[in-house]
Amino acid sequence: GENVEQHPSTLSVQEGDSAVIKCTYSDSASNYFPWYKQELGKGPQLIIDIRSNVGEKKDQRIAVTLNKTAKHFSLHITETQPEDSAVYFCANAGGYQKVTFGTGTKLQVIP
Amino acid sequence: NAGVTQTPKFQVLKTGQSMTLQCAQDMNHNSMYWYRQDPGMGLRLIYYSASEGTTDKGEVPNGYNVSRLNKREFSLRLESAAPSQTSVYFCASTLNGAANYGYTFGSGTRLTVV
């Protein structure tokens, strides 16, 4: 919970390039770090998550890395495609119901 | 599998009117949530229900009430709508709390208060 800073707020990449979004957090009790993708007019959708006992997790073209010492975690999308264009939110959770969301990154993949 | 279903999708209210936003999930989840999403403010928690029979305030509860009708349904009520409540409202659910489980969100209700 508590503060989560997300950068950048907007990101444009050429199709096929990689995209990286970074979040930093302040609550050292955080132990769960999900990422959500929100397409226009839809609700956010969970795309990948990582827990504090793991440093990296990969699912096809997306991966998340976590550095608990530095208190930051990042989303990596490789071989971007136009359908990856959306707003991405990071979040972190500490206590039972304490979830804090980042302010979002609007990703545009240019064909 | 429908997931989380919200109704209505769009609504326009006059200041002072009341309305109830409906939410239902078919995933046998224990915990349910109401968020609002505003430009530049991100997602903010209004109320949540950790399990059937319990409800608790979130970050921005003023002007809202909730009812956990049963395990499946969690409604949000605006008793006297104000222009500041113009927003997109999302219902979400998790298996058990939010510390270790990601949310499943509904598709949202876009509310305008004039």
Tab-separated table of C-alpha atoms in Angstrom:
chain	number	residue	atom	x	y	z
A	1	GLY	CA	0.000	0.000	0.000
A	2	GLU	CA	0.925	3.667	0.477
A	3	ASN	CA	2.617	5.546	-2.336
A	4	VAL	CA	3.313	4.068	-5.778
A	5	GLU	CA	5.004	6.107	-8.499
A	6	GLN	CA	4.693	4.919	-12.081
A	7	HIS	CA	6.794	6.058	-15.042
A	8	PRO	CA	6.487	7.001	-17.785
A	9	SER	CA	2.950	8.357	-18.041
A	10	THR	CA	2.973	7.895	-21.817
A	11	LEU	CA	5.106	5.660	-24.009
A	12	SER	CA	5.214	5.290	-27.789
A	13	VAL	CA	7.111	2.437	-29.399
A	14	GLN	CA	7.411	1.010	-32.875
A	15	GLU	CA	5.791	-2.345	-33.463
A	16	GLY	CA	8.279	-5.070	-32.653
A	17	ASP	CA	10.248	-2.987	-30.166
A	18	SER	CA	10.235	-3.524	-26.403
A	19	ALA	CA	8.412	-1.436	-23.814
A	20	VAL	CA	9.375	-1.026	-20.178
A	21	ILE	CA	7.250	0.534	-17.433
A	22	LYS	CA	8.661	1.077	-13.967
A	23	CYS	CA	7.023	1.517	-10.569
A	24	THR	CA	8.541	2.436	-7.236
A	25	TYR	CA	6.839	1.951	-3.895
A	26	SER	CA	7.364	3.027	-0.323
A	27	ASP	CA	5.678	0.392	1.846
A	28	SER	CA	8.316	-2.152	2.835
A	29	ALA	CA	5.520	-4.521	3.928
A	30	SER	CA	4.336	-4.903	0.313
A	31	ASN	CA	4.449	-8.502	-0.817
A	32	TYR	CA	2.250	-8.748	-3.913
A	33	PHE	CA	2.727	-6.800	-7.156
A	34	PRO	CA	0.112	-7.153	-9.910
A	35	TRP	CA	-0.034	-5.421	-13.291
A	36	TYR	CA	-3.253	-4.531	-15.076
A	37	LYS	CA	-4.031	-3.656	-18.691
A	38	GLN	CA	-6.991	-1.402	-19.417
A	39	GLU	CA	-8.298	-1.070	-22.938
A	40	LEU	CA	-10.512	1.833	-23.909
A	41	GLY	CA	-13.995	1.538	-22.443
A	42	LYS	CA	-13.188	-1.600	-20.453
A	43	GLY	CA	-12.257	-2.513	-16.925
A	44	PRO	CA	-8.638	-3.238	-15.957
A	45	GLN	CA	-7.525	-6.808	-16.568
A	46	LEU	CA	-4.855	-8.619	-14.564
A	47	ILE	CA	-2.049	-9.610	-16.952
A	48	ILE	CA	0.771	-10.728	-14.667
A	49	ASP	CA	1.708	-10.609	-11.006
A	50	ILE	CA	4.722	-11.347	-8.832
A	51	ARG	CA	5.176	-12.102	-5.167
A	52	SER	CA	7.946	-10.854	-2.932
A	53	ASN	CA	9.812	-14.164	-2.790
A	54	VAL	CA	10.408	-14.106	-6.560
A	55	GLY	CA	12.692	-11.783	-8.540
A	56	GLU	CA	11.314	-12.321	-12.039
A	57	LYS	CA	8.309	-13.893	-13.709
A	58	LYS	CA	7.660	-14.360	-17.403
A	59	ASP	CA	4.551	-15.166	-19.443
A	60	GLN	CA	5.188	-15.296	-23.183
A	61	ARG	CA	5.967	-11.723	-24.289
A	62	ILE	CA	5.474	-10.080	-20.907
A	63	ALA	CA	7.703	-10.240	-17.855
A	64	VAL	CA	7.844	-8.559	-14.481
A	65	THR	CA	10.934	-7.978	-12.383
A	66	LEU	CA	11.049	-7.074	-8.708
A	67	ASN	CA	13.854	-5.474	-6.717
A	68	LYS	CA	12.728	-5.435	-3.087
A	69	THR	CA	15.909	-3.777	-1.861
A	70	ALA	CA	15.432	-0.797	-4.153
A	71	LYS	CA	11.633	-1.011	-3.863
A	72	HIS	CA	10.871	-1.037	-7.543
A	73	PHE	CA	9.245	-3.393	-10.002
A	74	SER	CA	8.967	-3.227	-13.769
A	75	LEU	CA	6.832	-4.548	-16.606
A	76	HIS	CA	8.616	-5.602	-19.781
A	77	ILE	CA	6.761	-6.230	-23.041
A	78	THR	CA	8.827	-7.645	-25.894
A	79	GLU	CA	7.967	-7.782	-29.617
A	80	THR	CA	5.162	-5.277	-29.113
A	81	GLN	CA	2.059	-5.517	-31.260
A	82	PRO	CA	-0.695	-2.949	-31.967
A	83	GLU	CA	-3.051	-4.859	-29.663
A	84	ASP	CA	-0.687	-4.104	-26.772
A	85	SER	CA	-1.809	-0.453	-26.993
A	86	ALA	CA	-3.636	0.300	-23.739
A	87	VAL	CA	-3.184	1.900	-20.323
A	88	TYR	CA	-1.127	-0.197	-17.925
A	89	PHE	CA	-1.385	0.083	-14.135
A	90	CYS	CA	0.963	-1.280	-11.550
A	91	ALA	CA	-0.207	-1.977	-8.014
A	92	ASN	CA	1.145	-3.286	-4.773
A	93	ALA	CA	-0.461	-4.858	-1.768
A	94	GLY	CA	0.712	-5.012	1.807
A	95	GLY	CA	-1.915	-5.808	4.381
A	96	TYR	CA	-5.063	-7.807	3.761
A	97	GLN	CA	-6.947	-5.124	1.839
A	98	LYS	CA	-4.293	-2.442	1.336
A	99	VAL	CA	-3.807	-2.097	-2.400
A	100	THR	CA	-2.300	0.994	-3.987
A	101	PHE	CA	-2.415	1.622	-7.726
A	102	GLY	CA	0.005	3.583	-9.848
A	103	THR	CA	-1.368	6.416	-11.981
A	104	GLY	CA	-1.067	4.491	-15.240
A	105	THR	CA	1.042	4.437	-18.413
A	106	LYS	CA	-0.592	4.948	-21.781
A	107	LEU	CA	1.261	2.717	-24.229
A	108	GLN	CA	0.932	3.332	-27.942
A	109	VAL	CA	2.384	0.791	-30.359
A	110	ILE	CA	2.894	2.327	-33.774
A	111	PRO	CA	2.442	-0.111	-36.678
B	1	ASN	CA	-18.256	-17.621	-17.593
B	2	ALA	CA	-19.465	-14.029	-17.135
B	3	GLY	CA	-16.965	-12.999	-14.404
B	4	VAL	CA	-18.043	-9.673	-12.880
B	5	THR	CA	-21.185	-8.085	-14.283
B	6	GLN	CA	-22.100	-4.451	-13.635
B	7	THR	CA	-25.317	-2.632	-14.431
B	8	PRO	CA	-26.055	-0.125	-15.775
B	9	LYS	CA	-23.210	0.701	-18.179
B	10	PHE	CA	-24.153	4.364	-18.465
B	11	GLN	CA	-26.242	6.684	-16.305
B	12	VAL	CA	-26.997	10.388	-16.152
B	13	LEU	CA	-28.392	11.754	-12.893
B	14	LYS	CA	-29.513	15.163	-11.762
B	15	THR	CA	-27.963	16.574	-8.604
B	16	GLY	CA	-29.815	15.199	-5.588
B	17	GLN	CA	-31.154	12.087	-7.283
B	18	SER	CA	-30.371	8.650	-5.929
B	19	MET	CA	-29.398	5.429	-7.646
B	20	THR	CA	-27.946	1.998	-7.021
B	21	LEU	CA	-25.165	0.428	-9.037
B	22	GLN	CA	-25.429	-3.334	-9.216
B	23	CYS	CA	-22.584	-5.834	-9.284
B	24	ALA	CA	-22.600	-9.619	-9.408
B	25	GLN	CA	-19.819	-12.202	-9.743
B	26	ASP	CA	-20.100	-15.878	-10.639
B	27	MET	CA	-16.593	-17.031	-9.633
B	28	ASN	CA	-17.432	-17.958	-6.024
B	29	HIS	CA	-15.155	-15.172	-4.793
B	30	ASN	CA	-15.335	-14.116	-1.168
B	31	SER	CA	-14.167	-10.494	-1.451
B	32	MET	CA	-15.752	-7.700	-3.470
B	33	TYR	CA	-14.843	-4.058	-4.023
B	34	TRP	CA	-16.077	-0.774	-5.441
B	35	TYR	CA	-13.607	1.608	-7.060
B	36	ARG	CA	-13.973	4.898	-8.841
B	37	GLN	CA	-11.646	6.010	-11.619
B	38	ASP	CA	-11.059	9.671	-12.363
B	39	PRO	CA	-8.556	11.259	-14.769
B	40	GLY	CA	-5.271	11.962	-12.993
B	41	MET	CA	-6.484	10.298	-9.769
B	42	GLY	CA	-6.140	6.670	-10.716
B	43	LEU	CA	-8.292	4.031	-9.041
B	44	ARG	CA	-9.578	4.830	-5.567
B	45	LEU	CA	-11.312	2.378	-3.256
B	46	ILE	CA	-14.781	3.421	-2.093
B	47	TYR	CA	-15.949	0.399	-0.066
B	48	TYR	CA	-15.140	-3.245	0.137
B	49	SER	CA	-16.576	-6.458	1.499
B	50	ALA	CA	-13.950	-8.917	2.668
B	51	SER	CA	-16.539	-11.681	2.946
B	52	GLU	CA	-20.289	-12.145	2.907
B	53	GLY	CA	-21.837	-10.249	5.801
B	54	THR	CA	-19.072	-7.643	6.186
B	55	THR	CA	-18.445	-4.241	4.633
B	56	ASP	CA	-15.771	-1.636	5.310
B	57	LYS	CA	-14.888	1.860	4.177
B	58	GLY	CA	-12.132	2.464	1.713
B	59	GLU	CA	-10.281	5.628	0.800
B	60	VAL	CA	-13.252	7.717	-0.432
B	61	PRO	CA	-16.507	6.464	1.197
B	62	ASN	CA	-18.313	9.784	1.747
B	63	GLY	CA	-21.594	10.050	-0.148
B	64	TYR	CA	-21.871	6.291	-0.750
B	65	ASN	CA	-23.369	3.248	0.926
B	66	VAL	CA	-23.006	-0.413	0.081
B	67	SER	CA	-24.854	-3.671	0.611
B	68	ARG	CA	-23.409	-7.153	0.328
B	69	LEU	CA	-26.672	-8.830	-0.567
B	70	ASN	CA	-25.223	-12.358	-0.710
B	71	LYS	CA	-21.947	-13.944	-1.758
B	72	ARG	CA	-22.492	-13.036	-5.414
B	73	GLU	CA	-23.848	-9.490	-5.216
B	74	PHE	CA	-22.445	-6.204	-3.924
B	75	SER	CA	-24.315	-2.970	-4.630
B	76	LEU	CA	-23.251	0.667	-4.357
B	77	ARG	CA	-25.815	3.345	-3.554
B	78	LEU	CA	-25.620	7.079	-4.066
B	79	GLU	CA	-28.280	8.626	-1.825
B	80	SER	CA	-28.033	12.207	-3.087
B	81	ALA	CA	-25.833	12.476	-6.160
B	82	ALA	CA	-23.415	15.393	-6.510
B	83	PRO	CA	-21.415	16.547	-9.564
B	84	SER	CA	-18.224	15.467	-7.739
B	85	GLN	CA	-19.477	11.880	-8.054
B	86	THR	CA	-19.239	12.022	-11.829
B	87	SER	CA	-16.819	9.186	-12.526
B	88	VAL	CA	-16.404	5.695	-13.878
B	89	TYR	CA	-17.244	3.094	-11.247
B	90	PHE	CA	-15.737	-0.367	-11.243
B	91	CYS	CA	-16.744	-3.358	-9.223
B	92	ALA	CA	-14.098	-6.015	-8.606
B	93	SER	CA	-13.736	-9.307	-6.792
B	94	THR	CA	-10.974	-11.572	-5.497
B	95	LEU	CA	-10.916	-15.067	-4.116
B	96	ASN	CA	-9.848	-13.910	-0.630
B	97	GLY	CA	-8.687	-10.378	0.011
B	98	ALA	CA	-6.283	-8.354	-2.087
B	99	ALA	CA	-2.918	-9.063	-0.465
B	100	ASN	CA	-2.241	-12.139	-2.573
B	101	TYR	CA	-4.892	-12.197	-5.252
B	102	GLY	CA	-5.414	-9.967	-8.242
B	103	TYR	CA	-8.714	-8.324	-8.962
B	104	THR	CA	-11.240	-9.372	-11.555
B	105	PHE	CA	-12.921	-6.138	-12.632
B	106	GLY	CA	-16.273	-5.525	-14.229
B	107	SER	CA	-16.605	-3.415	-17.349
B	108	GLY	CA	-17.625	-0.291	-15.431
B	109	THR	CA	-20.495	2.154	-15.037
B	110	ARG	CA	-19.976	5.595	-16.475
B	111	LEU	CA	-21.932	8.017	-14.286
B	112	THR	CA	-22.530	11.671	-15.033
B	113	VAL	CA	-24.177	13.938	-12.461
B	114	VAL	CA	-25.485	17.221	-13.847
